[in-house]
Every structure is written in C-alpha cells, then in structure tokens.
Tab-separated table of C-alpha atoms in Angstrom:
chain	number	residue	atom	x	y	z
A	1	UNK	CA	167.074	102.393	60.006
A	2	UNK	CA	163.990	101.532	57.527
A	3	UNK	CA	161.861	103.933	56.169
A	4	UNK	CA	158.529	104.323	57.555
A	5	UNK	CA	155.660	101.864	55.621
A	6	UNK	CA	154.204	102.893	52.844
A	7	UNK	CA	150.898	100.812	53.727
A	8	UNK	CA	149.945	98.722	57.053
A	9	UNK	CA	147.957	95.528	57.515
A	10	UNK	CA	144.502	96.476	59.103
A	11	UNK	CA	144.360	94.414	62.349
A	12	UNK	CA	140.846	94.956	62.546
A	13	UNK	CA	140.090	92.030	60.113
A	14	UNK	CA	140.317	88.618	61.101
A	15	UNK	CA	143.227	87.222	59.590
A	16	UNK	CA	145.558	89.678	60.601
A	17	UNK	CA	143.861	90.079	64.317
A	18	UNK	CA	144.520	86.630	64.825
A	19	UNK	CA	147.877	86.256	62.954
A	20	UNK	CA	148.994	89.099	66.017
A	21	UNK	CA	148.628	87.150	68.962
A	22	UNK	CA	149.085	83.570	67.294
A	23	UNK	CA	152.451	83.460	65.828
A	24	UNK	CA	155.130	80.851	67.110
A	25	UNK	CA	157.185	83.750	68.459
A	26	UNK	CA	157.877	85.030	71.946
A	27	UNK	CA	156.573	88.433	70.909
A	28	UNK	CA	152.904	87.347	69.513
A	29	UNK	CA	152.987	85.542	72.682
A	30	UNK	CA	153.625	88.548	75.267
A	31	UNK	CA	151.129	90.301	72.825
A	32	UNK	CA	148.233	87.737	73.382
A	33	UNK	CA	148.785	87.486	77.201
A	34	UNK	CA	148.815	91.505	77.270
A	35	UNK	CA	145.765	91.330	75.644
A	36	UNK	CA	143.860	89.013	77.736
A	37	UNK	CA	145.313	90.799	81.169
A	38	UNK	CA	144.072	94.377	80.021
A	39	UNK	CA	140.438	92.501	78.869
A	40	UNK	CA	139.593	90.478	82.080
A	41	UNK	CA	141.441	93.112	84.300
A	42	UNK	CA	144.110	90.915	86.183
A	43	UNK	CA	147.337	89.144	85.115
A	44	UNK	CA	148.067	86.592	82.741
A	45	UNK	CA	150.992	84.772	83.047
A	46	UNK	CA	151.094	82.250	80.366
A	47	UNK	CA	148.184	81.690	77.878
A	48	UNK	CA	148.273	78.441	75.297
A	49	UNK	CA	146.477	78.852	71.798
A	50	UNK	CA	144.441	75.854	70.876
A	51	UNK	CA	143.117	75.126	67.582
A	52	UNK	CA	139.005	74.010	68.433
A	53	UNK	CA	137.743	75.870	65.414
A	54	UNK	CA	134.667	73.951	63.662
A	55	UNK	CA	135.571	74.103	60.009
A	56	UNK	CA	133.031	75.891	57.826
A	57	UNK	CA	132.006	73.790	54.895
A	58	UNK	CA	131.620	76.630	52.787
A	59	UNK	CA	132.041	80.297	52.639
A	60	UNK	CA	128.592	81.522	53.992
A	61	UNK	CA	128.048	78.712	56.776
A	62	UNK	CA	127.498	79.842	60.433
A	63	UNK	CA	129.622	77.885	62.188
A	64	UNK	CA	131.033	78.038	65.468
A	65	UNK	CA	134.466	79.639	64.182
A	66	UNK	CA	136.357	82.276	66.259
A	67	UNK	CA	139.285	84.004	65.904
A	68	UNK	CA	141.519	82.852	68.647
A	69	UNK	CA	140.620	79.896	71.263
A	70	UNK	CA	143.280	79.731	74.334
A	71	UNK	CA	143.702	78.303	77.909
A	72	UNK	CA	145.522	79.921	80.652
A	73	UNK	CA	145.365	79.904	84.496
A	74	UNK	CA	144.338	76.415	85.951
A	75	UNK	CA	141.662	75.375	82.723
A	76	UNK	CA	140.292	78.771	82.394
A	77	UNK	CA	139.496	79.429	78.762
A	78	UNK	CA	138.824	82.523	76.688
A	79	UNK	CA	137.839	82.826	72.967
A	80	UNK	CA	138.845	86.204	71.365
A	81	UNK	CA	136.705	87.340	68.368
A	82	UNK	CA	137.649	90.497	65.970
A	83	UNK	CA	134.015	91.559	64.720
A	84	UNK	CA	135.340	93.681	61.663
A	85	UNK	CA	131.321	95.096	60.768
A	86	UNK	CA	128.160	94.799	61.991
A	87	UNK	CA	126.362	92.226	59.924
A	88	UNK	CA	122.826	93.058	61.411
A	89	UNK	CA	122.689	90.201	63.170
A	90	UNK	CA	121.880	89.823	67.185
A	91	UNK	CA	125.635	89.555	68.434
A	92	UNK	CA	124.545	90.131	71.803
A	93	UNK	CA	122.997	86.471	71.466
A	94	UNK	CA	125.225	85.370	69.490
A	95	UNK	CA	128.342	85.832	71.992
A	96	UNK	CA	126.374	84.513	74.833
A	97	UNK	CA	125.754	81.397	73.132
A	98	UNK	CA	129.726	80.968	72.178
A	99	UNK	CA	130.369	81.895	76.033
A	100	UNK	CA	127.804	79.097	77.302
A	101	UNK	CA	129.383	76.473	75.097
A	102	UNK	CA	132.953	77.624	75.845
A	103	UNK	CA	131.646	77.002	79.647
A	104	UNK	CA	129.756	73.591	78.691
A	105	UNK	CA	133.466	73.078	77.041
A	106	UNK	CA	135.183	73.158	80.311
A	107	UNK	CA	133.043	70.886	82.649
A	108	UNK	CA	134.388	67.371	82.948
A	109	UNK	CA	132.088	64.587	83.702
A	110	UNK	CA	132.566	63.906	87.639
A	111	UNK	CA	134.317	67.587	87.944
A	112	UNK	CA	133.812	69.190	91.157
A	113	UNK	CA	131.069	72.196	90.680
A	114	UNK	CA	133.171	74.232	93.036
A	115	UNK	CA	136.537	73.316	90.277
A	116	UNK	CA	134.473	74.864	87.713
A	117	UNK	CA	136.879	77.486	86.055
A	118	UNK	CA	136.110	81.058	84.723
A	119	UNK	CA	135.379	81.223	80.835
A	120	UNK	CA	135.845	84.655	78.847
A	121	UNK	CA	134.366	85.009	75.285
A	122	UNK	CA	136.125	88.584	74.354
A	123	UNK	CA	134.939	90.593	71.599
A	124	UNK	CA	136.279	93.355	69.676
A	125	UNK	CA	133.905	95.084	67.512
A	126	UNK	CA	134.231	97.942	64.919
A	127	UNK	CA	131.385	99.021	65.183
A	128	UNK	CA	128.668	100.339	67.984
A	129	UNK	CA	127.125	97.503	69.289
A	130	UNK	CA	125.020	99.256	72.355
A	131	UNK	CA	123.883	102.799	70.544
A	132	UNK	CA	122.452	103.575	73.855
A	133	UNK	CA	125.175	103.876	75.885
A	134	UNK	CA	128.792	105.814	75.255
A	135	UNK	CA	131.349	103.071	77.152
A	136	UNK	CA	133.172	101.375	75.001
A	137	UNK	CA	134.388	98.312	77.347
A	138	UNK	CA	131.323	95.746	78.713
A	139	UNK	CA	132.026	93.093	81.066
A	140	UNK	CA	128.894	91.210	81.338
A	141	UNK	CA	127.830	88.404	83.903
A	142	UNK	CA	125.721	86.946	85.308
A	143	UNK	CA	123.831	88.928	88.158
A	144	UNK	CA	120.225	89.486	90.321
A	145	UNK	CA	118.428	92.300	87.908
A	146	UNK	CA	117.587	93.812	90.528
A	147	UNK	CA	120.252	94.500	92.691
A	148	UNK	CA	122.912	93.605	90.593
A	149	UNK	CA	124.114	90.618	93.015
A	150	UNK	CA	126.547	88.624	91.640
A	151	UNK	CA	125.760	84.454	90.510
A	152	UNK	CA	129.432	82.236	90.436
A	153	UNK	CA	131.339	84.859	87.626
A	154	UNK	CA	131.781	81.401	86.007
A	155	UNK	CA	130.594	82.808	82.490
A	156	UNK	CA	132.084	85.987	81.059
A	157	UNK	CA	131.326	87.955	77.663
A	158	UNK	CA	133.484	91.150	77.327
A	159	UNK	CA	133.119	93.682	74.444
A	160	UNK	CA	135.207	96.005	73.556
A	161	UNK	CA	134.154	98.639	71.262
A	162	UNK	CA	136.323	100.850	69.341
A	163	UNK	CA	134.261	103.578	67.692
A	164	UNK	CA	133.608	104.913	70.765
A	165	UNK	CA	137.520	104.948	72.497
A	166	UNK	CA	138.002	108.927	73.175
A	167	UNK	CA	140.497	110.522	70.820
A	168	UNK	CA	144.153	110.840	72.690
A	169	UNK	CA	147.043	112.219	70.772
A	170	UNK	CA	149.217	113.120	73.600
A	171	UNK	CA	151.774	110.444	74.801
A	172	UNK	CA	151.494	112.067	78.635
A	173	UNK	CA	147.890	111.775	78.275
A	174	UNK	CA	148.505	107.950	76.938
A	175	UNK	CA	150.081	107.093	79.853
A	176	UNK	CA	147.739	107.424	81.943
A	177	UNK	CA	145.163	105.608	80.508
A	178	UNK	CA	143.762	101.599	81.289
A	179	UNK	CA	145.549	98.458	79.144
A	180	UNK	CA	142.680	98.210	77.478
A	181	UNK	CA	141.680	101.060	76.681
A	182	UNK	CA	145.654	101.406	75.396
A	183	UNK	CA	144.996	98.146	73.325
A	184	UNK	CA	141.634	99.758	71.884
A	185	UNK	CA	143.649	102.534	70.255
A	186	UNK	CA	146.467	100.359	68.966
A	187	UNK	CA	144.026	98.544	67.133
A	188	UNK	CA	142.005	101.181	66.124
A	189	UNK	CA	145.051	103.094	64.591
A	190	UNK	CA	147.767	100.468	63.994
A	191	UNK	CA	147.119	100.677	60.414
A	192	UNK	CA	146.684	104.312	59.751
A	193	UNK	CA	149.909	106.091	58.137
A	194	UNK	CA	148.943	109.545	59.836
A	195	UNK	CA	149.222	107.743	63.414
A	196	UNK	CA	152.432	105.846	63.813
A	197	UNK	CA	154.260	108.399	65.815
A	198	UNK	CA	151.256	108.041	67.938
A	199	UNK	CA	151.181	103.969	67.687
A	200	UNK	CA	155.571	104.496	68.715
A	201	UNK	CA	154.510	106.287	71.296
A	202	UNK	CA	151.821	103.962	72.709
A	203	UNK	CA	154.024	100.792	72.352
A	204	UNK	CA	156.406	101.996	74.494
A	205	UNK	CA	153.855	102.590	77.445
A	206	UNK	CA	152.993	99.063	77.068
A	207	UNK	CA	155.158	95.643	76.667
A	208	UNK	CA	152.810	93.699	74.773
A	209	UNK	CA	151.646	96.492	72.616
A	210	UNK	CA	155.058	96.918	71.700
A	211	UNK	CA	155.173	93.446	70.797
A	212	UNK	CA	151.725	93.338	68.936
A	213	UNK	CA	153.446	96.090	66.772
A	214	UNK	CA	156.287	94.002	66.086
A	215	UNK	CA	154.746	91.404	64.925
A	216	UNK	CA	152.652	93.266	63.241
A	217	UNK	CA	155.591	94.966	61.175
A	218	UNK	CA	156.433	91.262	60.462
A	219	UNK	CA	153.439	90.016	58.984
A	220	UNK	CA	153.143	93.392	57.210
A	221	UNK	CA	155.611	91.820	54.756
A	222	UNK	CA	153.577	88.600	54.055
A	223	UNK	CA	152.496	89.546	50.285
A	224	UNK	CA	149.970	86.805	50.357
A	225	UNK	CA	148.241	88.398	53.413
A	226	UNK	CA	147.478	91.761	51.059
A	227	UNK	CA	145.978	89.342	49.157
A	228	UNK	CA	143.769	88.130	51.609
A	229	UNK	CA	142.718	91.419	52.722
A	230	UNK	CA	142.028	92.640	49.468
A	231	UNK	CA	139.595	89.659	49.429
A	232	UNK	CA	138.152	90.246	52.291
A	233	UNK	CA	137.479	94.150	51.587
A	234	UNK	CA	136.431	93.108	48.729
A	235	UNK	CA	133.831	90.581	49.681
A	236	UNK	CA	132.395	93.351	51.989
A	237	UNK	CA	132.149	96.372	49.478
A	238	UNK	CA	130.281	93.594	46.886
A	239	UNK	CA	128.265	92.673	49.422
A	240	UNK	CA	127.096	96.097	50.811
A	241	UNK	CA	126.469	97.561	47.430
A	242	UNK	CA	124.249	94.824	46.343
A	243	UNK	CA	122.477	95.554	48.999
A	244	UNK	CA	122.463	99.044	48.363
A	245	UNK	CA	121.489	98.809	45.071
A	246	UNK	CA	118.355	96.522	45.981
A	247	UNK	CA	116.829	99.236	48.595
A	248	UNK	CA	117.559	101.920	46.192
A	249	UNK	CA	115.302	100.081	43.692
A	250	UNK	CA	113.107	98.899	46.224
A	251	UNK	CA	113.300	95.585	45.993
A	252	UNK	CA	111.012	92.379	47.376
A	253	UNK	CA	113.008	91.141	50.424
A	254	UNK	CA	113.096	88.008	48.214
A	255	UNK	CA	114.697	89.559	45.632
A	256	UNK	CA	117.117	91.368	47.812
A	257	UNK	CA	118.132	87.949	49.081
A	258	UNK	CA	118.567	86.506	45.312
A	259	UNK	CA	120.962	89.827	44.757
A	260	UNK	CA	122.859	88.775	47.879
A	261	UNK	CA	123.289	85.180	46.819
A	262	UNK	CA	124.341	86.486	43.262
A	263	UNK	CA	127.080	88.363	44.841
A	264	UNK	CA	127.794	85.338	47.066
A	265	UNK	CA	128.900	83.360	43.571
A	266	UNK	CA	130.927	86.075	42.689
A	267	UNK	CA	132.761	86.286	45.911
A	268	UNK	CA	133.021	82.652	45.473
A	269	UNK	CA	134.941	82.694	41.986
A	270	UNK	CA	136.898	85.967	43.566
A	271	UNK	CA	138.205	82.902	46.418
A	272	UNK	CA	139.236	80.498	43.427
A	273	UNK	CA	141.116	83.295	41.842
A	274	UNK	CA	143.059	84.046	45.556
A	275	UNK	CA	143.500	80.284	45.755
A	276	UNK	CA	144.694	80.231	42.178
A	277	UNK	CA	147.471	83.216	42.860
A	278	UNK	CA	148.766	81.421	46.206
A	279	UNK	CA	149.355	78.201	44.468
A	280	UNK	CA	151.321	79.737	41.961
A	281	UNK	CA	153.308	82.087	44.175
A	282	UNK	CA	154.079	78.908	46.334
A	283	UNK	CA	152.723	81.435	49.106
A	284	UNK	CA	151.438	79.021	51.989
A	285	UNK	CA	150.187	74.763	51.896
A	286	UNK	CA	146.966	73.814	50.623
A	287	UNK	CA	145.266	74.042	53.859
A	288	UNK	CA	146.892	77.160	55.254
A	289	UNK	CA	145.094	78.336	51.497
A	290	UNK	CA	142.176	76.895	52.336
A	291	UNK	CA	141.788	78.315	55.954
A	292	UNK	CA	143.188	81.696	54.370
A	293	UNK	CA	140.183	81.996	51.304
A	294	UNK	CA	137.903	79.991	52.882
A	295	UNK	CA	137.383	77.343	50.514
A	296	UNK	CA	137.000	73.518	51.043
A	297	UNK	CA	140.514	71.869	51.243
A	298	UNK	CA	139.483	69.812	48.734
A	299	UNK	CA	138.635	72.533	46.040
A	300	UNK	CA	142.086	74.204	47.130
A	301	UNK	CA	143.496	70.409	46.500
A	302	UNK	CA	142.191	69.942	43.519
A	303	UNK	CA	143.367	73.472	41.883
A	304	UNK	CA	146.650	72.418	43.128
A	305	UNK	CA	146.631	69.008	41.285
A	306	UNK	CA	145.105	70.699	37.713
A	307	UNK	CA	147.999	73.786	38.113
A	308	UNK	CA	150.460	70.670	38.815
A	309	UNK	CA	149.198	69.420	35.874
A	310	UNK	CA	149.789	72.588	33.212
A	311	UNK	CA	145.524	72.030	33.380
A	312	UNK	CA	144.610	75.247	35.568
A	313	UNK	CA	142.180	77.323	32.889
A	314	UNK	CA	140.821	81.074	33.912
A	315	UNK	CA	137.672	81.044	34.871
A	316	UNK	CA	134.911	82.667	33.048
C-alpha cells in the first residue's frame, strides 16, 4: 500500500477543478455527474462535456471562458466555474450574464417555447461572495420580488461558497450531511495533508466523491500540472503585492494600474518560461501548452520550432 502524499494538487484552481470531472475515465465521469446531482438537487444520469470555450487571445482578455461546459438530460446545459479569488469584480453580474447566454445557447430557431430546457451556470467560489448572509449554497431564479412566485425556472445560477461550509470532523456527523454540502468540504480540504483521514472518510459516504479523489490522486502525479499551479500561485501573489505595494505608497489610481500592467509583463515572461519547461520535458502538445499557460498557440508554436531548432535563448 503507498505511502500517504507528501503534497496534493489544490482543486480549488482551475486547471485541476476541471481536470477532476473532465478526464476520459469512468471515474472523472461518475465524479462530474455527482457533482451536478448534489448542485441542482436531483439526479443526473449521464452528463457529456463539450468543449464551447471562446479562446482568450491573450492572458488578461475577458472572454467568455469557463471551466467546464456539459449537456445532460434532454438539451439541458450547465457550465461549472471554479472562482479560485475574488478579483473585485461584480460576479453576481457577471454569472447572470454567462447563465443568459448559456440559455440564448439552447433555443433553436422554430423550437417550441414550452421545449425550452433548464440551463444551470454553477459556481464555486473561494471566497465570500454575499458578506451579508451566512449560507453558503444560492440557487437563484427567476421570481415575483414580492412574493417570491416563481417565472419558467428556465435560467439557473447556483453558488456555492466554501468559506462559509461549517467545520465537520466527525465521519457520523458527515454522513448526515447534503451532497453538496459533502462536495463543498472535499474541495475545500482535498488538498490539505492534515485532512485526508477526513477526505477517506468522506469519499466513502459518497460514490462520486470517491471518484473525484481518485482521480484526483491520478493527476496528482502529472509533474507538469505542479508546474502550472506554481504559475498560477504565482501570477496571483505578483499580482496582489503590486497592488499592495501601490496603496501602501498611495498611489494615483493611474499609477496603480501602470504597476498592475508591469506585473502583467512579468507574468507574461513567467508563461514563456512554463511553455519553455513543457516543451523540453515533452510534457503535453503545443496546444494542450497553450491552453495550460495561457499563451497564443502560435507563441507556444513558435518556441517549439526555435527549441527544435537548438535556437531557444533565456530570456532576459
């Protein structure tokens, strides 16, 4: 029997999140439809990812680019986001508008209005998105404000927030609790050493968490991945203490912004040098690279072709 790990993949950032419930194996699948039953609170039986991602053209575009896009029960959709920080943006507008193009998404011209189907844009956030109220799982739609009648439940937006799950370290206690509330703490802790007889425990209360965890011991061996997350952390600790820095000195708000797009070169270069390192471990193809540091296919291409070449030089 292995040895427990020494370090765990944090499923809480988006690569890993979505490399959970999207692997071509029978476990990430039980794990995804687990996921989606406990978050819309009724069964999934089968649940197809589909790849409808806009591709960012660079690093800091807004585009419309979620984690995981699927279909499952006659047409009805759901797009599952992993919201790693707030990044003082309005997300409550933001998820509405990905939930009322996911709907626009499903209405074929000369459909039926009454063959409409249900559309779910899930979120899981790390952070507290409503500071006024202590429940960690919405399920918003849309109703009369003022006695809460329901409209069609075509259009759903469900958040699930973790900093606010209630500590539970006994496994009687565990099994008690809601799927998603059970999926809330696997994700929360999955990648804290000090929990796993507490994660062991959990997974076998739950099928799919049990297979989340597997695959989630799988990936955990994916070198290149560390890489990736180390980027990623990274990326946010530059980021945060530039920002820092600027209010401490009281900077001009247009200042602050010429820090931010300072460390936005930096994070840049930091993406060339991950690029450079997967190319020459042999660790994934160009685009998987790409997708992976978020760089243009064709700057990951053309790295390739110059370390191909015995041309690749260290940036300065």
């Amino acid at each position: 029997m292995a040895g427990k790990p020494t370090r765990i993949l944090n499923p809480r950032l988006d690569p890993n999140f979505k490399a959970i419930f999207t692997q071509d194996t029978e476990d990430s699948r039980k794990a995804l439809r687990s996921f989606l039953s406990a978050a819309i609170g009724r069964e999934v039986e089968t649940a197809t990812v589909v790849n409808t991602e806009i591709p960012k053209v660079y690093d800091i575009q807004r585009g419309i680019n979620y984690d995981i896009n699927c279909t499952f029960a006659d047409g009805e959709k759901a797009q599952v986001e992993m919201q790693s920080w707030d990044e003082g943006y309005a997300y409550g507008k933001r998820a509405e508008y990905y939930a009322a193009r996911l709907l626009s998404s499903v209405i074929d011209v000369g459909n039926d209005w009454d063959k409409i189907p249900q559309v779910y844009q899930i979120s899981v956030l790390d952070f507290r998105f409503d500071k006024t109220n202590e429940q960690p799982i919405h399920h918003y739609i849309m109703c009369d404000r003022s006695d809460g009648a329901k409209l069609t439940e075509r259009l759903n937006v469900i958040f699930m927030e973790l900093p606010k799950i209630p500590k539970t370290e006994g496994i009687e206690d565990v099994k008690t609790l809601p799927s998603v509330i059970k999926w809330c703490k696997f994700l929360k802790e999955a990648d804290n050493l000090e929990k796993q007889d507490f994660i062991s425990n959990l997974a076998q209360t739950e099928e799919g968490i049990m297979a989340a965890e597997n695959t989630l011991t799988k990936i955990n061996m994916d070198e290149w991945r560390w890489i990736i997350q180390g980027q990623i952390e990274g990326k946010k600790r530059d980021y945060t203490s530039g920002l820092l820095a600027a209010e401490r000195r009281g900077v001009a708000k247009g200042i602050e912004q010429g820090i931010a797009k300072g460390i936005e070169r930096g994070v840049q270069q930091n993406a060339r040098e991950n690029a450079r390192n997967l190319l020459k471990m042999n660790l994934g193809t160009a685009e998987q690279i790409a997708q992976a540091v978020s760089l243009p296919l064709e700057e990951v291409l053309a790295l390739k072709d110059e370390l191909e070449n015995g041309k690749l030089k260290t940036e300065i």
